[in-house]
mmCIF file of C-alpha atoms and ligand atoms in Angstrom:
data_model
loop_
_atom_site.group_PDB
_atom_site.id
_atom_site.type_symbol
_atom_site.label_atom_id
_atom_site.label_comp_id
_atom_site.label_asym_id
_atom_site.label_seq_id
_atom_site.Cartn_x
_atom_site.Cartn_y
_atom_site.Cartn_z
ATOM 1 C CA MET A 1 139.188 -29.890 226.608
ATOM 2 C CA ASN A 2 137.998 -32.142 229.357
ATOM 3 C CA PHE A 3 133.818 -32.030 230.692
ATOM 4 C CA ASN A 4 132.057 -34.181 232.874
ATOM 5 C CA ILE A 5 128.493 -34.605 232.169
ATOM 6 C CA THR A 6 125.813 -36.228 234.454
ATOM 7 C CA LEU A 7 122.729 -37.398 232.303
ATOM 8 C CA LEU A 8 119.876 -37.950 233.792
ATOM 9 C CA PRO A 9 117.387 -39.045 230.823
ATOM 10 C CA GLY A 10 114.353 -39.564 232.856
ATOM 11 C CA ASP A 11 110.975 -41.112 232.464
ATOM 12 C CA GLY A 12 109.192 -41.991 228.966
ATOM 13 C CA ILE A 13 110.699 -40.064 225.768
ATOM 14 C CA GLY A 14 113.595 -38.721 228.085
ATOM 15 C CA PRO A 15 116.028 -41.711 227.649
ATOM 16 C CA GLU A 16 115.199 -41.836 223.290
ATOM 17 C CA VAL A 17 115.721 -38.199 222.686
ATOM 18 C CA VAL A 18 118.923 -38.088 225.615
ATOM 19 C CA ALA A 19 120.938 -41.184 223.596
ATOM 20 C CA GLU A 20 120.768 -39.252 220.161
ATOM 21 C CA ALA A 21 122.073 -35.927 221.802
ATOM 22 C CA VAL A 22 125.107 -37.733 223.569
ATOM 23 C CA ARG A 23 125.506 -38.982 219.846
ATOM 24 C CA VAL A 24 125.734 -35.510 218.747
ATOM 25 C CA LEU A 25 128.159 -34.848 221.542
ATOM 26 C CA ASP A 26 130.159 -37.357 220.827
ATOM 27 C CA PHE A 27 130.449 -36.346 217.114
ATOM 28 C CA ILE A 28 131.399 -32.718 218.698
ATOM 29 C CA ALA A 29 133.864 -34.263 220.871
ATOM 30 C CA SER A 30 135.699 -36.299 217.913
ATOM 31 C CA LYS A 31 135.652 -33.103 215.812
ATOM 32 C CA TYR A 32 136.727 -30.758 217.689
ATOM 33 C CA LYS A 33 139.170 -33.175 219.781
ATOM 34 C CA HIS A 34 137.354 -32.539 223.316
ATOM 35 C CA THR A 35 137.027 -34.985 225.996
ATOM 36 C CA PHE A 36 133.503 -35.566 227.452
ATOM 37 C CA GLU A 37 132.888 -37.878 230.147
ATOM 38 C CA TYR A 38 129.212 -38.997 231.204
ATOM 39 C CA LYS A 39 128.037 -40.369 234.372
ATOM 40 C CA GLU A 40 124.503 -41.688 233.955
ATOM 41 C CA ARG A 41 121.980 -41.877 236.988
ATOM 42 C CA LEU A 42 118.341 -42.045 237.814
ATOM 43 C CA MET A 43 116.003 -39.438 237.876
ATOM 44 C CA GLY A 44 112.419 -39.077 238.351
ATOM 45 C CA GLY A 45 109.675 -41.699 238.142
ATOM 46 C CA CYS A 46 112.422 -44.094 237.320
ATOM 47 C CA SER A 47 114.046 -43.274 240.563
ATOM 48 C CA ILE A 48 111.157 -43.339 242.629
ATOM 49 C CA ASP A 49 110.689 -47.475 241.480
ATOM 50 C CA LYS A 50 114.416 -48.423 242.067
ATOM 51 C CA HIS A 51 115.501 -45.855 245.109
ATOM 52 C CA GLY A 52 112.289 -44.962 246.456
ATOM 53 C CA SER A 53 113.125 -41.531 245.969
ATOM 54 C CA SER A 54 113.001 -39.270 243.068
ATOM 55 C CA LEU A 55 116.169 -37.920 243.689
ATOM 56 C CA THR A 56 118.835 -39.825 245.617
ATOM 57 C CA ASP A 57 121.219 -37.583 247.516
ATOM 58 C CA GLU A 58 124.131 -39.102 245.719
ATOM 59 C CA THR A 59 122.420 -38.234 242.562
ATOM 60 C CA LEU A 60 122.118 -34.380 243.497
ATOM 61 C CA ALA A 61 125.832 -35.452 244.397
ATOM 62 C CA ASP A 62 126.787 -36.613 240.969
ATOM 63 C CA CYS A 63 125.248 -33.435 239.674
ATOM 64 C CA GLN A 64 126.308 -30.718 241.662
ATOM 65 C CA SER A 65 130.417 -32.342 240.975
ATOM 66 C CA ALA A 66 129.733 -32.142 237.213
ATOM 67 C CA ASP A 67 130.435 -29.347 234.895
ATOM 68 C CA ALA A 68 126.834 -29.640 233.547
ATOM 69 C CA VAL A 69 123.805 -31.821 233.473
ATOM 70 C CA LEU A 70 121.791 -33.040 230.647
ATOM 71 C CA LEU A 71 118.185 -34.226 231.448
ATOM 72 C CA GLY A 72 115.699 -35.857 229.573
ATOM 73 C CA ALA A 73 112.037 -35.743 231.059
ATOM 74 C CA VAL A 74 110.552 -37.001 233.979
ATOM 75 C CA GLY A 75 106.967 -38.191 234.591
ATOM 76 C CA GLY A 76 104.351 -40.178 233.781
ATOM 77 C CA PRO A 77 100.473 -41.977 234.454
ATOM 78 C CA LYS A 78 102.482 -44.326 236.512
ATOM 79 C CA TRP A 79 103.126 -41.671 239.095
ATOM 80 C CA ASP A 80 100.546 -39.499 238.810
ATOM 81 C CA ASP A 81 98.473 -40.440 242.108
ATOM 82 C CA PRO A 82 97.649 -37.171 243.682
ATOM 83 C CA THR A 83 98.267 -38.728 247.462
ATOM 84 C CA ALA A 84 101.878 -40.307 246.590
ATOM 85 C CA LYS A 85 104.189 -39.044 248.800
ATOM 86 C CA ASP A 86 107.138 -38.587 246.049
ATOM 87 C CA ARG A 87 106.234 -37.296 242.637
ATOM 88 C CA PRO A 88 108.877 -37.395 239.859
ATOM 89 C CA GLU A 89 108.543 -33.467 239.404
ATOM 90 C CA ARG A 90 109.418 -32.994 242.980
ATOM 91 C CA GLY A 91 112.934 -34.711 242.173
ATOM 92 C CA LEU A 92 113.333 -32.317 238.879
ATOM 93 C CA LEU A 93 112.696 -29.154 241.485
ATOM 94 C CA ALA A 94 114.901 -30.653 243.946
ATOM 95 C CA LEU A 95 117.589 -30.857 241.429
ATOM 96 C CA ARG A 96 117.033 -26.937 240.213
ATOM 97 C CA LYS A 97 117.349 -25.548 243.872
ATOM 98 C CA GLY A 98 120.047 -28.073 244.655
ATOM 99 C CA LEU A 99 121.865 -26.824 241.987
ATOM 100 C CA GLY A 100 120.933 -23.291 242.255
ATOM 101 C CA VAL A 101 119.641 -22.577 238.723
ATOM 102 C CA PHE A 102 118.005 -19.502 239.417
ATOM 103 C CA ALA A 103 117.566 -18.764 235.617
ATOM 104 C CA ASN A 104 115.770 -20.931 232.982
ATOM 105 C CA LEU A 105 116.546 -19.807 229.495
ATOM 106 C CA ARG A 106 114.095 -20.463 226.970
ATOM 107 C CA PRO A 107 115.220 -19.028 223.591
ATOM 108 C CA VAL A 108 112.181 -19.243 220.758
ATOM 109 C CA LYS A 109 112.462 -18.883 217.146
ATOM 110 C CA VAL A 110 110.823 -20.093 214.447
ATOM 111 C CA HIS A 111 112.421 -21.910 211.510
ATOM 112 C CA PRO A 112 110.609 -20.577 208.270
ATOM 113 C CA ALA A 113 110.206 -24.115 206.953
ATOM 114 C CA LEU A 114 108.206 -25.034 209.755
ATOM 115 C CA MET A 115 105.744 -21.942 209.688
ATOM 116 C CA GLU A 116 103.079 -24.025 208.493
ATOM 117 C CA TRP A 117 103.018 -26.037 211.760
ATOM 118 C CA SER A 118 101.983 -23.140 213.875
ATOM 119 C CA PRO A 119 98.477 -22.729 214.031
ATOM 120 C CA LEU A 120 99.441 -18.922 213.981
ATOM 121 C CA LYS A 121 99.315 -16.960 210.342
ATOM 122 C CA PRO A 122 102.962 -16.995 209.053
ATOM 123 C CA GLU A 123 102.730 -13.002 208.797
ATOM 124 C CA LYS A 124 102.939 -12.928 212.496
ATOM 125 C CA LEU A 125 105.706 -15.528 212.859
ATOM 126 C CA GLN A 126 107.972 -13.431 210.582
ATOM 127 C CA GLY A 127 110.792 -12.175 212.753
ATOM 128 C CA VAL A 128 109.994 -14.114 215.927
ATOM 129 C CA ASP A 129 113.143 -14.311 218.329
ATOM 130 C CA ILE A 130 112.267 -14.257 221.610
ATOM 131 C CA LEU A 131 114.280 -15.240 224.681
ATOM 132 C CA VAL A 132 112.223 -15.938 227.735
ATOM 133 C CA VAL A 133 113.985 -16.042 231.039
ATOM 134 C CA ARG A 134 111.900 -18.017 233.550
ATOM 135 C CA GLU A 135 112.836 -17.485 237.435
ATOM 136 C CA LEU A 136 113.160 -21.143 238.382
ATOM 137 C CA THR A 137 113.815 -21.212 241.951
ATOM 138 C CA GLY A 138 111.639 -19.301 243.730
ATOM 139 C CA GLY A 139 107.760 -18.172 243.660
ATOM 140 C CA LEU A 140 105.000 -20.386 243.952
ATOM 141 C CA TYR A 141 106.734 -23.615 243.313
ATOM 142 C CA PHE A 142 108.972 -23.381 246.672
ATOM 143 C CA GLY A 143 107.169 -20.853 248.609
ATOM 144 C CA PHE A 144 106.231 -21.840 252.449
ATOM 145 C CA PRO A 145 103.646 -22.480 253.835
ATOM 146 C CA LYS A 146 102.429 -25.278 251.497
ATOM 147 C CA GLY A 147 100.406 -28.126 252.353
ATOM 148 C CA ARG A 148 97.035 -29.276 253.209
ATOM 149 C CA ASP A 149 95.113 -29.299 256.116
ATOM 150 C CA VAL A 150 91.712 -29.358 257.766
ATOM 151 C CA LYS A 151 90.544 -26.066 259.005
ATOM 152 C CA ASP A 152 87.273 -24.863 260.436
ATOM 153 C CA GLY A 153 85.894 -28.461 259.533
ATOM 154 C CA ARG A 154 87.374 -28.248 256.153
ATOM 155 C CA GLU A 155 89.771 -29.652 253.846
ATOM 156 C CA ARG A 156 92.216 -26.747 252.731
ATOM 157 C CA ALA A 157 95.383 -26.549 250.022
ATOM 158 C CA VAL A 158 98.312 -24.093 250.521
ATOM 159 C CA ASP A 159 100.696 -22.737 248.348
ATOM 160 C CA THR A 160 102.458 -19.343 248.748
ATOM 161 C CA LEU A 161 104.073 -16.908 246.077
ATOM 162 C CA GLU A 162 106.947 -15.463 247.882
ATOM 163 C CA TYR A 163 109.885 -13.465 246.400
ATOM 164 C CA TYR A 164 112.704 -11.935 248.266
ATOM 165 C CA ASP A 165 114.277 -8.558 246.775
ATOM 166 C CA TYR A 166 117.600 -10.760 245.645
ATOM 167 C CA GLU A 167 116.017 -13.456 244.052
ATOM 168 C CA VAL A 168 113.915 -10.814 241.602
ATOM 169 C CA ARG A 169 117.241 -8.740 241.225
ATOM 170 C CA ARG A 170 119.490 -11.361 240.200
ATOM 171 C CA VAL A 171 117.577 -13.140 237.326
ATOM 172 C CA MET A 172 116.483 -9.410 236.156
ATOM 173 C CA GLU A 173 120.173 -8.446 235.935
ATOM 174 C CA LEU A 174 120.573 -11.770 233.863
ATOM 175 C CA ALA A 175 117.878 -10.532 231.416
ATOM 176 C CA PHE A 176 119.463 -7.203 230.957
ATOM 177 C CA LYS A 177 122.918 -8.764 230.116
ATOM 178 C CA LEU A 178 121.332 -11.395 227.944
ATOM 179 C CA ALA A 179 119.340 -8.336 226.214
ATOM 180 C CA ARG A 180 122.617 -6.304 225.538
ATOM 181 C CA GLY A 181 123.560 -8.929 223.354
ATOM 182 C CA ARG A 182 120.533 -8.804 221.407
ATOM 183 C CA LYS A 183 117.626 -6.239 220.250
ATOM 184 C CA LYS A 184 117.920 -4.660 223.770
ATOM 185 C CA LYS A 185 114.563 -4.727 224.983
ATOM 186 C CA VAL A 186 113.343 -6.482 228.022
ATOM 187 C CA THR A 187 109.288 -7.113 228.927
ATOM 188 C CA SER A 188 109.033 -8.073 232.469
ATOM 189 C CA VAL A 189 105.701 -9.796 232.964
ATOM 190 C CA ASP A 190 103.769 -9.504 236.136
ATOM 191 C CA LYS A 191 100.608 -9.443 237.727
ATOM 192 C CA ALA A 192 101.786 -6.019 239.392
ATOM 193 C CA ASN A 193 97.879 -4.802 239.298
ATOM 194 C CA VAL A 194 96.596 -7.708 242.083
ATOM 195 C CA LEU A 195 99.631 -9.586 243.611
ATOM 196 C CA GLU A 196 102.095 -8.178 246.222
ATOM 197 C CA SER A 197 104.842 -10.257 244.703
ATOM 198 C CA SER A 198 104.648 -9.024 241.534
ATOM 199 C CA ARG A 199 104.599 -5.041 242.912
ATOM 200 C CA LEU A 200 108.229 -6.071 244.186
ATOM 201 C CA TRP A 201 109.223 -7.399 240.993
ATOM 202 C CA ARG A 202 108.149 -4.722 239.041
ATOM 203 C CA GLN A 203 109.580 -2.082 241.395
ATOM 204 C CA ILE A 204 112.977 -3.987 241.009
ATOM 205 C CA ALA A 205 112.780 -4.383 237.263
ATOM 206 C CA ILE A 206 112.154 -0.502 237.509
ATOM 207 C CA LYS A 207 115.319 -0.371 239.263
ATOM 208 C CA VAL A 208 117.511 -2.830 237.366
ATOM 209 C CA GLY A 209 116.029 -0.933 234.199
ATOM 210 C CA ALA A 210 117.324 2.382 235.414
ATOM 211 C CA GLU A 211 120.807 0.900 235.773
ATOM 212 C CA ASN A 212 120.807 -0.306 232.696
ATOM 213 C CA PRO A 213 119.752 2.955 230.620
ATOM 214 C CA ASP A 214 120.857 1.554 227.151
ATOM 215 C CA VAL A 215 118.436 -1.678 227.586
ATOM 216 C CA GLU A 216 114.653 -0.583 226.618
ATOM 217 C CA LEU A 217 112.043 -1.954 229.611
ATOM 218 C CA GLU A 218 108.594 -2.340 229.293
ATOM 219 C CA HIS A 219 105.849 -3.792 231.833
ATOM 220 C CA THR A 220 103.309 -6.160 230.603
ATOM 221 C CA LEU A 221 100.859 -7.798 232.478
ATOM 222 C CA VAL A 222 100.823 -11.381 232.197
ATOM 223 C CA ASP A 223 97.453 -12.134 231.137
ATOM 224 C CA THR A 224 98.028 -9.251 228.647
ATOM 225 C CA ALA A 225 101.396 -11.138 227.882
ATOM 226 C CA SER A 226 99.649 -14.194 227.050
ATOM 227 C CA MET A 227 97.678 -12.354 224.431
ATOM 228 C CA ARG A 228 100.625 -10.729 223.064
ATOM 229 C CA LEU A 229 102.243 -13.755 222.453
ATOM 230 C CA ILE A 230 99.847 -14.926 219.709
ATOM 231 C CA THR A 231 98.513 -10.967 218.462
ATOM 232 C CA GLY A 232 102.325 -10.229 218.405
ATOM 233 C CA PRO A 233 105.227 -11.972 219.081
ATOM 234 C CA ALA A 234 107.932 -10.525 216.714
ATOM 235 C CA TRP A 235 107.712 -7.199 219.006
ATOM 236 C CA MET A 236 109.354 -9.485 221.931
ATOM 237 C CA ASP A 237 113.009 -9.913 222.652
ATOM 238 C CA VAL A 238 114.182 -10.846 226.313
ATOM 239 C CA VAL A 239 110.989 -11.753 228.256
ATOM 240 C CA VAL A 240 111.790 -12.098 231.908
ATOM 241 C CA THR A 241 109.041 -13.666 234.112
ATOM 242 C CA GLU A 242 108.552 -15.344 237.562
ATOM 243 C CA ASN A 243 108.840 -19.050 237.888
ATOM 244 C CA MET A 244 105.101 -20.309 236.988
ATOM 245 C CA PHE A 245 104.066 -17.274 234.802
ATOM 246 C CA GLY A 246 107.403 -18.880 232.519
ATOM 247 C CA ASP A 247 106.317 -22.347 233.006
ATOM 248 C CA ILE A 248 102.696 -21.524 231.338
ATOM 249 C CA LEU A 249 104.019 -18.735 228.793
ATOM 250 C CA THR A 250 106.995 -20.736 227.405
ATOM 251 C CA ASP A 251 104.151 -24.208 226.412
ATOM 252 C CA GLU A 252 102.153 -21.011 224.752
ATOM 253 C CA ALA A 253 105.167 -19.790 222.962
ATOM 254 C CA SER A 254 106.352 -23.154 221.853
ATOM 255 C CA VAL A 255 102.937 -23.462 219.454
ATOM 256 C CA LEU A 256 105.037 -20.525 217.738
ATOM 257 C CA ALA A 257 107.845 -22.756 216.848
ATOM 258 C CA GLY A 258 105.316 -25.679 215.638
ATOM 259 C CA SER A 259 106.129 -28.180 217.454
ATOM 260 C CA MET A 260 107.038 -28.357 221.800
ATOM 261 C CA GLY A 261 109.552 -31.340 220.422
ATOM 262 C CA MET A 262 112.138 -28.071 218.998
ATOM 263 C CA LEU A 263 112.631 -25.982 221.768
ATOM 264 C CA PRO A 264 115.874 -26.308 224.247
ATOM 265 C CA SER A 265 116.707 -24.886 227.285
ATOM 266 C CA ALA A 266 119.295 -23.612 229.950
ATOM 267 C CA SER A 267 119.327 -23.321 233.643
ATOM 268 C CA LEU A 268 121.774 -21.102 235.128
ATOM 269 C CA GLY A 269 122.831 -20.229 238.364
ATOM 270 C CA ALA A 270 125.739 -18.505 240.548
ATOM 271 C CA SER A 271 127.222 -22.194 241.031
ATOM 272 C CA GLY A 272 128.110 -22.731 237.877
ATOM 273 C CA VAL A 273 126.816 -26.127 237.118
ATOM 274 C CA GLY A 274 124.326 -25.364 234.398
ATOM 275 C CA LEU A 275 120.975 -27.801 233.761
ATOM 276 C CA TYR A 276 119.920 -28.475 230.109
ATOM 277 C CA GLU A 277 117.107 -30.273 229.200
ATOM 278 C CA PRO A 278 114.442 -29.597 226.403
ATOM 279 C CA ILE A 279 110.940 -27.787 227.271
ATOM 280 C CA HIS A 280 108.921 -30.854 226.258
ATOM 281 C CA GLY A 281 107.612 -33.369 228.696
ATOM 282 C CA SER A 282 108.131 -37.369 228.932
ATOM 283 C CA ALA A 283 105.045 -37.739 226.342
ATOM 284 C CA PRO A 284 104.079 -41.189 228.086
ATOM 285 C CA ASP A 285 101.521 -41.587 224.602
ATOM 286 C CA ILE A 286 104.818 -42.039 222.148
ATOM 287 C CA ALA A 287 107.351 -43.424 224.858
ATOM 288 C CA GLY A 288 109.291 -46.335 223.812
ATOM 289 C CA LYS A 289 108.408 -46.154 219.957
ATOM 290 C CA GLY A 290 111.661 -44.448 219.093
ATOM 291 C CA ILE A 291 109.660 -41.370 217.032
ATOM 292 C CA ALA A 292 110.163 -38.534 219.514
ATOM 293 C CA ASN A 293 111.666 -35.494 218.009
ATOM 294 C CA PRO A 294 115.492 -35.063 219.412
ATOM 295 C CA ILE A 295 115.685 -31.234 218.377
ATOM 296 C CA GLY A 296 114.947 -29.635 221.571
ATOM 297 C CA THR A 297 117.321 -32.220 223.314
ATOM 298 C CA ILE A 298 119.980 -31.586 220.445
ATOM 299 C CA LEU A 299 119.874 -27.871 220.815
ATOM 300 C CA SER A 300 120.073 -27.867 224.489
ATOM 301 C CA THR A 301 123.609 -29.378 224.363
ATOM 302 C CA ALA A 302 124.246 -26.552 221.880
ATOM 303 C CA MET A 303 123.692 -24.309 225.037
ATOM 304 C CA MET A 304 125.274 -26.042 227.395
ATOM 305 C CA LEU A 305 128.772 -26.099 224.968
ATOM 306 C CA ARG A 306 127.831 -22.474 224.506
ATOM 307 C CA HIS A 307 126.948 -21.314 228.256
ATOM 308 C CA SER A 308 128.968 -23.928 230.307
ATOM 309 C CA PHE A 309 131.915 -24.919 228.118
ATOM 310 C CA LYS A 310 132.206 -21.447 226.358
ATOM 311 C CA LEU A 311 132.513 -23.563 223.259
ATOM 312 C CA GLU A 312 130.689 -21.180 221.006
ATOM 313 C CA ALA A 313 132.135 -22.400 217.620
ATOM 314 C CA GLU A 314 131.000 -25.984 218.353
ATOM 315 C CA ALA A 315 127.582 -24.532 219.948
ATOM 316 C CA ALA A 316 126.998 -22.739 216.508
ATOM 317 C CA ALA A 317 127.622 -26.017 214.686
ATOM 318 C CA ILE A 318 124.956 -27.570 215.971
ATOM 319 C CA GLU A 319 122.619 -25.185 215.961
ATOM 320 C CA ASN A 320 123.561 -24.332 211.729
ATOM 321 C CA ALA A 321 123.412 -28.388 211.351
ATOM 322 C CA VAL A 322 119.896 -28.569 213.095
ATOM 323 C CA ASP A 323 118.302 -25.457 210.828
ATOM 324 C CA GLN A 324 119.817 -26.812 207.563
ATOM 325 C CA THR A 325 118.558 -30.313 208.689
ATOM 326 C CA ILE A 326 115.042 -28.911 209.132
ATOM 327 C CA THR A 327 115.503 -26.711 205.595
ATOM 328 C CA ASP A 328 116.153 -29.954 203.796
ATOM 329 C CA GLY A 329 113.035 -30.974 204.496
ATOM 330 C CA ALA A 330 113.735 -33.802 207.226
ATOM 331 C CA ARG A 331 110.981 -34.228 210.180
ATOM 332 C CA THR A 332 110.179 -36.073 212.639
ATOM 333 C CA ALA A 333 106.210 -37.180 213.254
ATOM 334 C CA ASP A 334 105.401 -34.007 215.251
ATOM 335 C CA ILE A 335 106.474 -31.483 212.568
ATOM 336 C CA GLY A 336 104.985 -33.969 209.999
ATOM 337 C CA GLY A 337 107.036 -36.135 208.912
ATOM 338 C CA LYS A 338 107.915 -39.785 209.444
ATOM 339 C CA LEU A 339 111.696 -40.056 210.677
ATOM 340 C CA SER A 340 112.675 -41.814 213.726
ATOM 341 C CA THR A 341 114.338 -40.135 216.507
ATOM 342 C CA LYS A 342 117.609 -41.989 215.624
ATOM 343 C CA GLN A 343 117.204 -40.703 212.311
ATOM 344 C CA MET A 344 116.758 -37.188 212.862
ATOM 345 C CA ALA A 345 119.996 -37.555 214.999
ATOM 346 C CA ASP A 346 121.863 -39.114 211.940
ATOM 347 C CA GLU A 347 120.205 -36.210 209.433
ATOM 348 C CA ILE A 348 121.916 -33.626 212.022
ATOM 349 C CA ILE A 349 124.909 -35.284 212.394
ATOM 350 C CA LYS A 350 125.254 -35.732 208.685
ATOM 351 C CA ARG A 351 125.585 -32.017 208.540
ATOM 352 C CA LEU A 352 127.732 -31.563 211.268
HETATM 353 C C1 IPM B 1 108.861 -27.435 232.774
HETATM 354 C C2 IPM B 1 107.883 -28.775 233.430
HETATM 355 C C3 IPM B 1 107.976 -28.561 234.939
HETATM 356 C C4 IPM B 1 107.921 -27.435 235.491
HETATM 357 C C5 IPM B 1 107.427 -29.914 235.621
HETATM 358 C C6 IPM B 1 107.935 -31.435 234.956
HETATM 359 C C7 IPM B 1 107.548 -29.559 237.401
HETATM 360 O O1 IPM B 1 106.663 -28.029 233.097
HETATM 361 O O2 IPM B 1 110.193 -27.539 232.625
HETATM 362 O O3 IPM B 1 108.318 -26.364 232.059
HETATM 363 O O4 IPM B 1 106.565 -26.663 235.482
HETATM 364 O O5 IPM B 1 108.961 -26.658 235.871
HETATM 365 MG MG1 MG B 2 106.548 -26.790 231.316
#
């Protein structure tokens, strides 16, 4: 089959990890007789430098017309000026919004051979298999009003946490659907004891829960959830939460897996174009050295094959090859080894 993929390598280590993920995709294409056609575009800081905008209309259009988008990472100290008009992260948010990808799936699994790399005790990590479903196009990241002004002679900054009922419902329904193919348990994370938006969130969770009686629903306040992720992560199955809580909780959850470099993500919406990216950032400290862990991005391509292209066997082949590679002891620096980004990808391709 034929698929069009827009590549947005981005900044920092983004281009290094995306290049290796593309080699994995090319291997899959030749082995399983598919054709993947790529368009590579600038997004993030590199796009600000070249085009004066973190996401141009043309690049957004090239993403909207693709079957899927593979993104590396955006950002870096060069573009960190808090007074700058545009920022690399703005491009990423505009892309998520422009693709309408309202649900960000972040699976967190712990490979037994990497348990020693987590600061948690191995017995806490046994059986951890969590899928965080993070709402991605609403909440504090996008609400209005937003900005700076001077009020009563004082400088003021405002962000707004806003949710419509339909935004909560669609991500909640997806969480329940995904839970049905897993351990049939949904943990809805909110701050309903304080925030009005969280009370709406919880009410809708209860309604959707009642419509899906075969799936167990529990509610947890976000502060408690952050603690339970560390004290008892194995009891969690699908965790569904609003945009910013999900951002914070998934960085925390990545610690369970031993390294942020291991974790993939898929962002899905109604339009059908999926956005796939590792959860890690641009890692400016190691950019250009060729030592970044490509696994998060490679596993993101597996999610692309599964969710956007419906190529389940090919997706599973990549996941199994990554598992085996780790079992066999291949390690990049973040998980205590010396392999380069390219060598790690070679090891995975060898096992495909
Ligand atoms: C993530 C990142 C982004 C986010 C940044 C780069 C805007 O932290 O994907 O988790 O906050 O969503
Ligand atoms: Mg984040």
